[in-house]
Amino acid sequence: MKKTILKTLFALLFILANQNVDAQKSNNKINITPQLDLAPGVSGLDVTTYPNSTAYPGHYELEMHVTANVNTFQIGTFTLTAQRRQVGTSTWVTFGPTINPFPPGSGDTYSGIARTYQPEDTEYQYRARIVFNSATDGTKVVYTPVRTAKILGLPTPCFSMYNVNSTQKEGSKYGPQTVNTICQYAVAIDGSCSKFEEGYHIRIAEFNLSTWTFGTDYYSGWVDYTGEAPTYTSLNALAASNGYTFTPGQLYVVGFSIGPVWKSAPVQFFRVTSCRESGENNIELVEEVLPIEPEVIYEEVLNPMRLKLYPNPTENYFKVSMNDLDIEEGALISVINSKGVEMYKGTVETNNFEVNTSEWRTGLYFCKIQIGDRIETKKIIKK
């Protein structure tokens, strides 16, 4: 009885093994050469491009063209499935709709198309899974070669102006234009809203709205060709690098462009005003709107000191002038920039005490003097 059972099992295993061999042999009779193109008309194309879709802004429309050549005459049915994975991952994901099945019948070459959208600043690999069901020779599964699509981020320029005191409409050759009013020593822009730039170009020039013509260029060039536009760029510093300073009452235009694909944001017009306060010898801001406004400027001043800072604006240094009695009591001094970063800290030891500013960036600073419970803050401008 046991011998009979064993013989039966061996016979079944022999039959299954032969069937697998036959199926493999049958499968090997189907010779398929698949091809995948990600753009029409170009064989084996990998894609590196910018977004092109109007229906889905920030996306690129891909066309997967799949071709299967059957080198030996076969009769059967093809089905195709589109797959992709993000570069750096290992799992293939099927996305829809599935490519329409190849038509049933006989022949040598079949093809199908699938479309998808890929978002900017991504890189994906694509392939198609092809299943061929032959009426006489079984089933064969093959994959197309892998193609890669890298969609670059579309360079987009954008900037805003800091420290705008007011805006108004002024007439021009081409109709009313928006003009910003800014203190002459606090002209700066924020370019961080730009996207996918590798460098940025700034042009600052005098401008005549009536004739729509440029005057003297104060600056025109790439500021940092190897990086993104920062949150803060001082136009005073750029103009000063060419020996220019902004003149109260004069109208200026600032243009902002990015690369590597040259694109420009709409220009902005600004008119600078004097920052002098009536009755004062030193120059101070009447009003400013800063990215980060240090809390120290709101300290209450009780029994104010006889404190003066000069020269103001300054280039390489400024001096602190105080009452001799205040100095004898022991005066502490600290200076912070417009972002709240401490630039200097020390003790005022003599009258006309000097602070070196030669390494500081152009901009607005706050000088705090403390004697006991008394605190007084003055603004200092570095040209």
mmCIF file of C-alpha atoms in Angstrom:
data_model
loop_
_atom_site.group_PDB
_atom_site.id
_atom_site.type_symbol
_atom_site.label_atom_id
_atom_site.label_comp_id
_atom_site.label_asym_id
_atom_site.label_seq_id
_atom_site.Cartn_x
_atom_site.Cartn_y
_atom_site.Cartn_z
ATOM 1 C CA MET A 1 0.000 0.000 0.000
ATOM 2 C CA LYS A 2 2.773 2.414 0.970
ATOM 3 C CA LYS A 3 4.687 1.566 -2.217
ATOM 4 C CA THR A 4 1.611 2.321 -4.288
ATOM 5 C CA ILE A 5 1.156 5.739 -2.609
ATOM 6 C CA LEU A 6 4.817 6.620 -3.117
ATOM 7 C CA LYS A 7 4.686 5.618 -6.772
ATOM 8 C CA THR A 8 1.606 7.791 -7.237
ATOM 9 C CA LEU A 9 3.291 10.824 -5.589
ATOM 10 C CA PHE A 10 6.421 10.422 -7.709
ATOM 11 C CA ALA A 11 4.279 10.200 -10.806
ATOM 12 C CA LEU A 12 2.436 13.408 -9.928
ATOM 13 C CA LEU A 13 5.685 15.231 -9.235
ATOM 14 C CA PHE A 14 7.081 14.016 -12.550
ATOM 15 C CA ILE A 15 4.002 15.272 -14.401
ATOM 16 C CA LEU A 16 4.142 18.695 -12.672
ATOM 17 C CA ALA A 17 7.847 19.027 -13.377
ATOM 18 C CA ASN A 18 7.321 18.207 -17.031
ATOM 19 C CA GLN A 19 4.464 20.713 -17.181
ATOM 20 C CA ASN A 20 6.693 23.442 -15.722
ATOM 21 C CA VAL A 21 9.448 22.602 -18.190
ATOM 22 C CA ASP A 22 6.952 22.621 -21.040
ATOM 23 C CA ALA A 23 5.511 25.922 -19.839
ATOM 24 C CA GLN A 24 9.003 27.388 -19.625
ATOM 25 C CA LYS A 25 9.831 26.068 -23.068
ATOM 26 C CA SER A 26 6.537 27.398 -24.356
ATOM 27 C CA ASN A 27 7.207 30.755 -22.711
ATOM 28 C CA ASN A 28 10.650 30.933 -24.256
ATOM 29 C CA LYS A 29 9.109 30.681 -27.704
ATOM 30 C CA ILE A 30 7.769 34.234 -27.226
ATOM 31 C CA ASN A 31 10.499 36.723 -28.020
ATOM 32 C CA ILE A 32 9.429 40.302 -27.170
ATOM 33 C CA THR A 33 11.541 43.448 -27.486
ATOM 34 C CA PRO A 34 9.825 46.255 -25.517
ATOM 35 C CA GLN A 35 10.599 49.962 -25.787
ATOM 36 C CA LEU A 36 9.499 52.954 -23.704
ATOM 37 C CA ASP A 37 9.717 56.595 -24.796
ATOM 38 C CA LEU A 38 8.697 59.440 -22.487
ATOM 39 C CA ALA A 39 8.144 61.845 -25.374
ATOM 40 C CA PRO A 40 6.736 61.130 -28.825
ATOM 41 C CA GLY A 41 9.030 60.527 -31.751
ATOM 42 C CA VAL A 42 12.298 60.139 -29.832
ATOM 43 C CA SER A 43 13.418 56.617 -29.001
ATOM 44 C CA GLY A 44 14.500 55.922 -25.424
ATOM 45 C CA LEU A 45 14.244 59.546 -24.354
ATOM 46 C CA ASP A 46 15.034 60.574 -20.787
ATOM 47 C CA VAL A 47 13.461 63.915 -19.917
ATOM 48 C CA THR A 48 15.056 66.910 -18.181
ATOM 49 C CA THR A 49 12.874 69.955 -18.541
ATOM 50 C CA TYR A 50 10.770 72.629 -16.879
ATOM 51 C CA PRO A 51 7.008 72.440 -16.191
ATOM 52 C CA ASN A 52 4.888 72.791 -19.345
ATOM 53 C CA SER A 53 1.310 72.134 -18.275
ATOM 54 C CA THR A 54 -1.327 74.846 -18.464
ATOM 55 C CA ALA A 55 -3.958 72.599 -16.876
ATOM 56 C CA TYR A 56 -1.718 71.823 -13.878
ATOM 57 C CA PRO A 57 0.704 74.717 -13.240
ATOM 58 C CA GLY A 58 4.016 73.559 -11.826
ATOM 59 C CA HIS A 59 3.744 70.154 -13.545
ATOM 60 C CA TYR A 60 5.117 68.578 -16.707
ATOM 61 C CA GLU A 61 2.913 66.442 -18.959
ATOM 62 C CA LEU A 62 4.576 63.140 -19.863
ATOM 63 C CA GLU A 63 3.553 60.768 -22.663
ATOM 64 C CA MET A 64 4.584 57.152 -22.207
ATOM 65 C CA HIS A 65 4.843 55.529 -25.630
ATOM 66 C CA VAL A 66 5.242 51.762 -25.286
ATOM 67 C CA THR A 67 6.136 49.520 -28.219
ATOM 68 C CA ALA A 68 6.489 45.725 -28.242
ATOM 69 C CA ASN A 69 8.057 43.914 -31.154
ATOM 70 C CA VAL A 70 7.349 40.182 -31.405
ATOM 71 C CA ASN A 71 10.222 38.619 -33.321
ATOM 72 C CA THR A 72 8.442 35.324 -33.944
ATOM 73 C CA PHE A 73 4.931 35.201 -35.320
ATOM 74 C CA GLN A 74 2.497 34.856 -32.445
ATOM 75 C CA ILE A 75 -1.232 35.065 -31.863
ATOM 76 C CA GLY A 76 -2.326 36.489 -28.539
ATOM 77 C CA THR A 77 -3.277 39.496 -26.432
ATOM 78 C CA PHE A 78 -1.125 42.190 -24.833
ATOM 79 C CA THR A 79 -1.907 44.159 -21.680
ATOM 80 C CA LEU A 80 0.264 46.979 -20.320
ATOM 81 C CA THR A 81 0.536 48.685 -16.938
ATOM 82 C CA ALA A 82 2.417 51.955 -16.279
ATOM 83 C CA GLN A 83 4.697 52.083 -13.237
ATOM 84 C CA ARG A 84 6.960 54.684 -11.667
ATOM 85 C CA ARG A 85 9.007 55.341 -8.559
ATOM 86 C CA GLN A 86 10.737 58.434 -7.212
ATOM 87 C CA VAL A 87 14.491 58.306 -7.582
ATOM 88 C CA GLY A 88 15.986 57.149 -4.298
ATOM 89 C CA THR A 89 13.094 54.812 -3.452
ATOM 90 C CA SER A 90 12.804 51.092 -4.198
ATOM 91 C CA THR A 91 9.070 50.426 -4.659
ATOM 92 C CA TRP A 92 7.408 50.672 -8.049
ATOM 93 C CA VAL A 93 3.933 52.173 -7.949
ATOM 94 C CA THR A 94 1.269 51.505 -10.553
ATOM 95 C CA PHE A 95 -0.468 54.685 -11.619
ATOM 96 C CA GLY A 96 -3.583 55.108 -13.670
ATOM 97 C CA PRO A 97 -5.173 54.992 -15.930
ATOM 98 C CA THR A 98 -3.689 51.681 -17.048
ATOM 99 C CA ILE A 99 -2.419 51.769 -20.603
ATOM 100 C CA ASN A 100 -5.110 50.551 -22.962
ATOM 101 C CA PRO A 101 -4.556 46.864 -23.829
ATOM 102 C CA PHE A 102 -2.924 46.110 -27.128
ATOM 103 C CA PRO A 103 -5.549 44.868 -29.597
ATOM 104 C CA PRO A 104 -5.997 41.090 -29.799
ATOM 105 C CA GLY A 105 -4.941 39.349 -32.982
ATOM 106 C CA SER A 106 -1.748 38.451 -34.763
ATOM 107 C CA GLY A 107 1.163 40.517 -35.972
ATOM 108 C CA ASP A 108 4.663 41.650 -35.147
ATOM 109 C CA THR A 109 4.411 45.143 -33.509
ATOM 110 C CA TYR A 110 1.974 46.636 -31.031
ATOM 111 C CA SER A 111 1.956 49.981 -29.175
ATOM 112 C CA GLY A 112 0.102 51.859 -26.446
ATOM 113 C CA ILE A 113 0.153 55.293 -24.812
ATOM 114 C CA ALA A 114 -0.286 56.527 -21.230
ATOM 115 C CA ARG A 115 -0.134 60.129 -19.970
ATOM 116 C CA THR A 116 0.710 61.512 -16.564
ATOM 117 C CA TYR A 117 1.772 64.728 -14.851
ATOM 118 C CA GLN A 118 4.939 65.030 -12.793
ATOM 119 C CA PRO A 119 5.414 67.953 -10.345
ATOM 120 C CA GLU A 120 8.343 70.344 -10.600
ATOM 121 C CA ASP A 121 11.545 69.743 -8.648
ATOM 122 C CA THR A 122 11.103 65.934 -8.721
ATOM 123 C CA GLU A 123 12.883 63.031 -10.429
ATOM 124 C CA TYR A 124 11.065 59.786 -11.251
ATOM 125 C CA GLN A 125 11.884 56.538 -13.030
ATOM 126 C CA TYR A 126 9.303 55.018 -15.374
ATOM 127 C CA ARG A 127 8.709 51.593 -16.873
ATOM 128 C CA ALA A 128 5.829 49.575 -18.353
ATOM 129 C CA ARG A 129 4.892 46.001 -17.444
ATOM 130 C CA ILE A 130 3.874 44.022 -20.520
ATOM 131 C CA VAL A 131 1.924 40.764 -20.295
ATOM 132 C CA PHE A 132 1.482 38.707 -23.485
ATOM 133 C CA ASN A 133 -1.040 35.881 -23.449
ATOM 134 C CA SER A 134 -0.464 33.496 -26.334
ATOM 135 C CA ALA A 135 -3.233 31.121 -27.304
ATOM 136 C CA THR A 136 -0.683 28.395 -28.084
ATOM 137 C CA ASP A 137 2.486 29.242 -26.180
ATOM 138 C CA GLY A 138 1.397 30.443 -22.727
ATOM 139 C CA THR A 139 2.121 33.747 -20.988
ATOM 140 C CA LYS A 140 5.161 35.972 -21.009
ATOM 141 C CA VAL A 141 5.811 38.963 -18.720
ATOM 142 C CA VAL A 142 8.457 41.553 -19.645
ATOM 143 C CA TYR A 143 9.352 45.090 -18.559
ATOM 144 C CA THR A 144 10.459 47.969 -20.734
ATOM 145 C CA PRO A 145 13.828 49.618 -20.096
ATOM 146 C CA VAL A 146 13.700 52.191 -17.304
ATOM 147 C CA ARG A 147 13.549 55.841 -18.341
ATOM 148 C CA THR A 148 14.085 58.848 -16.072
ATOM 149 C CA ALA A 149 12.235 62.158 -16.023
ATOM 150 C CA LYS A 150 13.730 65.062 -14.065
ATOM 151 C CA ILE A 151 11.451 68.074 -13.864
ATOM 152 C CA LEU A 152 13.381 71.162 -12.894
ATOM 153 C CA GLY A 153 11.890 73.853 -10.704
ATOM 154 C CA LEU A 154 10.651 76.706 -12.866
ATOM 155 C CA PRO A 155 12.706 79.796 -11.944
ATOM 156 C CA THR A 156 10.332 82.441 -10.591
ATOM 157 C CA PRO A 157 11.545 85.939 -9.627
ATOM 158 C CA CYS A 158 9.934 87.814 -6.746
ATOM 159 C CA PHE A 159 10.955 90.628 -4.399
ATOM 160 C CA SER A 160 9.510 93.181 -2.012
ATOM 161 C CA MET A 161 10.832 96.420 -0.537
ATOM 162 C CA TYR A 162 11.552 97.020 3.139
ATOM 163 C CA ASN A 163 10.947 100.201 5.123
ATOM 164 C CA VAL A 164 8.220 101.647 2.887
ATOM 165 C CA ASN A 165 6.779 104.679 4.666
ATOM 166 C CA SER A 166 4.000 105.276 2.133
ATOM 167 C CA THR A 167 2.922 104.586 -1.447
ATOM 168 C CA GLN A 168 1.297 106.880 -3.960
ATOM 169 C CA LYS A 169 0.323 106.968 -7.611
ATOM 170 C CA GLU A 170 2.378 109.224 -9.880
ATOM 171 C CA GLY A 171 1.700 110.020 -13.509
ATOM 172 C CA SER A 172 3.956 108.660 -16.242
ATOM 173 C CA LYS A 173 4.196 108.341 -19.996
ATOM 174 C CA TYR A 174 2.285 105.067 -19.722
ATOM 175 C CA GLY A 175 -0.222 105.962 -17.051
ATOM 176 C CA PRO A 176 -0.183 106.093 -13.218
ATOM 177 C CA GLN A 177 2.581 104.127 -11.516
ATOM 178 C CA THR A 178 2.941 103.058 -7.883
ATOM 179 C CA VAL A 179 5.837 104.825 -6.179
ATOM 180 C CA ASN A 180 7.182 103.852 -2.734
ATOM 181 C CA THR A 181 8.513 106.443 -0.323
ATOM 182 C CA ILE A 182 11.519 105.286 1.695
ATOM 183 C CA CYS A 183 14.067 106.903 4.010
ATOM 184 C CA GLN A 184 17.240 107.560 2.026
ATOM 185 C CA TYR A 185 19.406 105.493 4.388
ATOM 186 C CA ALA A 186 17.129 102.448 4.706
ATOM 187 C CA VAL A 187 16.543 101.186 1.145
ATOM 188 C CA ALA A 188 16.525 97.386 1.102
ATOM 189 C CA ILE A 189 14.742 94.508 -0.614
ATOM 190 C CA ASP A 190 13.702 90.958 0.256
ATOM 191 C CA GLY A 191 14.196 88.450 -2.586
ATOM 192 C CA SER A 192 13.517 85.261 -0.637
ATOM 193 C CA CYS A 193 10.115 84.754 -2.267
ATOM 194 C CA SER A 194 11.914 83.825 -5.517
ATOM 195 C CA LYS A 195 12.048 80.122 -6.395
ATOM 196 C CA PHE A 196 14.631 77.826 -8.003
ATOM 197 C CA GLU A 197 17.130 80.567 -8.829
ATOM 198 C CA GLU A 198 20.871 80.014 -8.954
ATOM 199 C CA GLY A 199 21.764 83.668 -8.884
ATOM 200 C CA TYR A 200 20.167 87.088 -8.926
ATOM 201 C CA HIS A 201 20.788 90.353 -10.764
ATOM 202 C CA ILE A 202 19.873 93.815 -9.482
ATOM 203 C CA ARG A 203 19.710 97.107 -11.344
ATOM 204 C CA ILE A 204 19.290 100.411 -9.502
ATOM 205 C CA ALA A 205 18.966 103.575 -11.560
ATOM 206 C CA GLU A 206 17.540 107.048 -11.637
ATOM 207 C CA PHE A 207 14.336 107.134 -13.665
ATOM 208 C CA ASN A 208 12.146 109.716 -15.394
ATOM 209 C CA LEU A 209 8.495 108.707 -15.434
ATOM 210 C CA SER A 210 7.492 111.449 -17.886
ATOM 211 C CA THR A 211 9.892 110.332 -20.614
ATOM 212 C CA TRP A 212 10.135 106.735 -19.403
ATOM 213 C CA THR A 213 13.927 106.804 -19.587
ATOM 214 C CA PHE A 214 16.755 105.679 -17.332
ATOM 215 C CA GLY A 215 19.220 108.086 -15.813
ATOM 216 C CA THR A 216 22.450 107.225 -14.026
ATOM 217 C CA ASP A 217 22.900 103.585 -13.113
ATOM 218 C CA TYR A 218 23.815 103.266 -9.429
ATOM 219 C CA TYR A 219 24.289 99.514 -9.692
ATOM 220 C CA SER A 220 23.775 96.846 -12.356
ATOM 221 C CA GLY A 221 25.159 93.361 -11.955
ATOM 222 C CA TRP A 222 24.918 89.871 -10.511
ATOM 223 C CA VAL A 223 24.970 90.111 -6.752
ATOM 224 C CA ASP A 224 25.551 86.434 -6.017
ATOM 225 C CA TYR A 225 25.561 84.190 -9.048
ATOM 226 C CA THR A 226 25.963 80.986 -7.063
ATOM 227 C CA GLY A 227 23.116 81.253 -4.606
ATOM 228 C CA GLU A 228 19.516 82.107 -3.877
ATOM 229 C CA ALA A 229 18.391 85.654 -3.195
ATOM 230 C CA PRO A 230 18.519 86.407 0.553
ATOM 231 C CA THR A 231 15.870 87.897 2.797
ATOM 232 C CA TYR A 232 17.775 91.187 3.064
ATOM 233 C CA THR A 233 19.828 93.056 0.473
ATOM 234 C CA SER A 234 20.793 96.674 1.139
ATOM 235 C CA LEU A 235 20.446 98.842 -1.958
ATOM 236 C CA ASN A 236 22.357 101.559 -0.088
ATOM 237 C CA ALA A 237 25.361 99.222 0.093
ATOM 238 C CA LEU A 238 25.144 98.269 -3.586
ATOM 239 C CA ALA A 239 24.942 101.925 -4.622
ATOM 240 C CA ALA A 240 27.802 102.831 -2.277
ATOM 241 C CA SER A 241 29.981 100.152 -3.875
ATOM 242 C CA ASN A 242 29.943 102.342 -7.009
ATOM 243 C CA GLY A 243 30.319 105.599 -5.088
ATOM 244 C CA TYR A 244 26.657 106.674 -5.125
ATOM 245 C CA THR A 245 24.188 107.675 -2.409
ATOM 246 C CA PHE A 246 20.449 108.233 -2.796
ATOM 247 C CA THR A 247 19.302 111.852 -3.090
ATOM 248 C CA PRO A 248 16.107 113.020 -1.343
ATOM 249 C CA GLY A 249 13.374 113.836 -3.854
ATOM 250 C CA GLN A 250 14.926 111.801 -6.674
ATOM 251 C CA LEU A 251 12.920 108.966 -8.236
ATOM 252 C CA TYR A 252 14.627 105.597 -8.660
ATOM 253 C CA VAL A 253 13.766 102.236 -10.168
ATOM 254 C CA VAL A 254 14.949 98.823 -8.970
ATOM 255 C CA GLY A 255 14.878 95.785 -11.252
ATOM 256 C CA PHE A 256 15.275 92.218 -9.991
ATOM 257 C CA SER A 257 16.100 89.261 -12.273
ATOM 258 C CA ILE A 258 17.181 85.675 -11.661
ATOM 259 C CA GLY A 259 19.024 82.884 -13.462
ATOM 260 C CA PRO A 260 19.992 80.433 -14.831
ATOM 261 C CA VAL A 261 16.914 80.951 -17.016
ATOM 262 C CA TRP A 262 16.752 84.745 -17.166
ATOM 263 C CA LYS A 263 13.439 86.004 -15.790
ATOM 264 C CA SER A 264 12.586 89.391 -14.337
ATOM 265 C CA ALA A 265 10.087 90.476 -11.714
ATOM 266 C CA PRO A 266 8.085 93.682 -12.323
ATOM 267 C CA VAL A 267 10.256 96.691 -11.494
ATOM 268 C CA GLN A 268 9.451 98.849 -8.488
ATOM 269 C CA PHE A 269 9.752 102.625 -8.283
ATOM 270 C CA PHE A 270 10.796 104.447 -5.136
ATOM 271 C CA ARG A 271 11.438 108.009 -4.086
ATOM 272 C CA VAL A 272 13.718 108.651 -1.135
ATOM 273 C CA THR A 273 13.078 111.280 1.510
ATOM 274 C CA SER A 274 15.357 113.014 3.975
ATOM 275 C CA CYS A 275 15.622 111.266 7.318
ATOM 276 C CA ARG A 276 16.527 114.396 9.294
ATOM 277 C CA GLU A 277 14.315 115.341 12.207
ATOM 278 C CA SER A 278 13.833 119.091 12.589
ATOM 279 C CA GLY A 279 15.968 120.686 15.291
ATOM 280 C CA GLU A 280 18.417 117.755 15.452
ATOM 281 C CA ASN A 281 22.016 117.737 14.305
ATOM 282 C CA ASN A 282 22.190 113.992 13.875
ATOM 283 C CA ILE A 283 20.269 111.970 11.288
ATOM 284 C CA GLU A 284 17.639 109.565 12.576
ATOM 285 C CA LEU A 285 14.811 107.653 10.975
ATOM 286 C CA VAL A 286 11.419 109.276 11.224
ATOM 287 C CA GLU A 287 9.735 105.918 10.693
ATOM 288 C CA GLU A 288 10.880 102.492 9.643
ATOM 289 C CA VAL A 289 9.314 99.073 9.146
ATOM 290 C CA LEU A 290 11.904 96.423 9.942
ATOM 291 C CA PRO A 291 11.908 92.631 9.466
ATOM 292 C CA ILE A 292 12.563 92.151 13.198
ATOM 293 C CA GLU A 293 12.178 95.112 15.539
ATOM 294 C CA PRO A 294 14.222 94.771 18.756
ATOM 295 C CA GLU A 295 12.249 95.181 21.956
ATOM 296 C CA VAL A 296 14.953 97.409 23.436
ATOM 297 C CA ILE A 297 13.752 100.455 21.504
ATOM 298 C CA TYR A 298 10.616 100.529 23.635
ATOM 299 C CA GLU A 299 12.498 100.903 26.933
ATOM 300 C CA GLU A 300 11.106 103.797 28.980
ATOM 301 C CA VAL A 301 13.593 106.637 29.407
ATOM 302 C CA LEU A 302 13.596 108.062 32.936
ATOM 303 C CA ASN A 303 15.847 110.969 33.884
ATOM 304 C CA PRO A 304 17.398 110.990 30.392
ATOM 305 C CA MET A 305 21.123 111.308 29.914
ATOM 306 C CA ARG A 306 22.812 113.973 27.859
ATOM 307 C CA LEU A 307 23.765 111.474 25.186
ATOM 308 C CA LYS A 308 24.934 112.159 21.640
ATOM 309 C CA LEU A 309 26.220 109.842 18.892
ATOM 310 C CA TYR A 310 28.272 111.288 16.038
ATOM 311 C CA PRO A 311 28.963 111.223 13.145
ATOM 312 C CA ASN A 312 25.549 109.857 12.206
ATOM 313 C CA PRO A 313 25.351 108.396 9.553
ATOM 314 C CA THR A 314 28.750 106.848 10.091
ATOM 315 C CA GLU A 315 31.239 104.973 7.914
ATOM 316 C CA ASN A 316 34.109 103.631 10.035
ATOM 317 C CA TYR A 317 33.306 104.694 13.603
ATOM 318 C CA PHE A 318 31.012 106.729 15.818
ATOM 319 C CA LYS A 319 31.670 108.504 19.107
ATOM 320 C CA VAL A 320 29.577 108.553 22.271
ATOM 321 C CA SER A 321 29.381 111.903 24.022
ATOM 322 C CA MET A 322 27.978 111.965 27.576
ATOM 323 C CA ASN A 323 27.884 114.016 30.743
ATOM 324 C CA ASP A 324 31.041 113.404 32.796
ATOM 325 C CA LEU A 325 28.943 112.540 35.852
ATOM 326 C CA ASP A 326 27.153 109.832 33.896
ATOM 327 C CA ILE A 327 30.466 108.331 32.829
ATOM 328 C CA GLU A 328 31.724 108.330 36.426
ATOM 329 C CA GLU A 329 28.671 106.335 37.480
ATOM 330 C CA GLY A 330 29.645 103.625 35.011
ATOM 331 C CA ALA A 331 27.929 103.509 31.611
ATOM 332 C CA LEU A 332 27.360 100.225 29.824
ATOM 333 C CA ILE A 333 26.977 100.281 26.031
ATOM 334 C CA SER A 334 25.598 97.687 23.623
ATOM 335 C CA VAL A 335 24.769 97.925 19.912
ATOM 336 C CA ILE A 336 22.397 95.617 18.055
ATOM 337 C CA ASN A 337 21.444 95.478 14.379
ATOM 338 C CA SER A 338 17.947 95.587 12.898
ATOM 339 C CA LYS A 339 17.584 91.803 13.388
ATOM 340 C CA GLY A 340 18.421 91.937 17.091
ATOM 341 C CA VAL A 341 21.989 90.583 16.787
ATOM 342 C CA GLU A 342 24.428 92.165 19.243
ATOM 343 C CA MET A 343 27.315 93.809 17.360
ATOM 344 C CA TYR A 344 29.164 95.457 20.255
ATOM 345 C CA LYS A 345 29.190 95.428 24.052
ATOM 346 C CA GLY A 346 31.441 97.288 26.470
ATOM 347 C CA THR A 347 31.860 100.083 29.015
ATOM 348 C CA VAL A 348 32.002 103.790 28.192
ATOM 349 C CA GLU A 349 35.253 104.819 29.895
ATOM 350 C CA THR A 350 35.765 108.380 28.630
ATOM 351 C CA ASN A 351 33.834 111.141 26.979
ATOM 352 C CA ASN A 352 33.788 110.866 23.176
ATOM 353 C CA PHE A 353 34.186 107.106 23.537
ATOM 354 C CA GLU A 354 34.709 105.560 20.054
ATOM 355 C CA VAL A 355 33.072 102.441 18.567
ATOM 356 C CA ASN A 356 34.571 100.878 15.426
ATOM 357 C CA THR A 357 31.958 100.176 12.714
ATOM 358 C CA SER A 358 34.246 99.524 9.717
ATOM 359 C CA GLU A 359 33.281 95.834 9.489
ATOM 360 C CA TRP A 360 29.550 96.363 9.891
ATOM 361 C CA ARG A 361 27.070 96.049 7.036
ATOM 362 C CA THR A 362 25.188 99.079 5.781
ATOM 363 C CA GLY A 363 21.938 99.536 7.649
ATOM 364 C CA LEU A 364 20.214 100.656 10.836
ATOM 365 C CA TYR A 365 21.582 99.919 14.335
ATOM 366 C CA PHE A 366 20.397 100.591 17.900
ATOM 367 C CA CYS A 367 22.831 101.846 20.539
ATOM 368 C CA LYS A 368 21.716 101.277 24.152
ATOM 369 C CA ILE A 369 23.393 103.084 27.038
ATOM 370 C CA GLN A 370 22.604 101.944 30.584
ATOM 371 C CA ILE A 371 23.548 103.699 33.825
ATOM 372 C CA GLY A 372 22.008 102.053 36.851
ATOM 373 C CA ASP A 373 18.253 101.929 36.264
ATOM 374 C CA ARG A 374 18.392 104.455 33.433
ATOM 375 C CA ILE A 375 18.372 103.198 29.855
ATOM 376 C CA GLU A 376 18.497 105.290 26.717
ATOM 377 C CA THR A 377 18.526 104.063 23.120
ATOM 378 C CA LYS A 378 19.704 105.942 20.054
ATOM 379 C CA LYS A 379 19.603 104.943 16.401
ATOM 380 C CA ILE A 380 22.792 104.900 14.362
ATOM 381 C CA ILE A 381 23.015 104.471 10.595
ATOM 382 C CA LYS A 382 25.976 102.805 8.894
ATOM 383 C CA LYS A 383 26.548 104.049 5.341
#
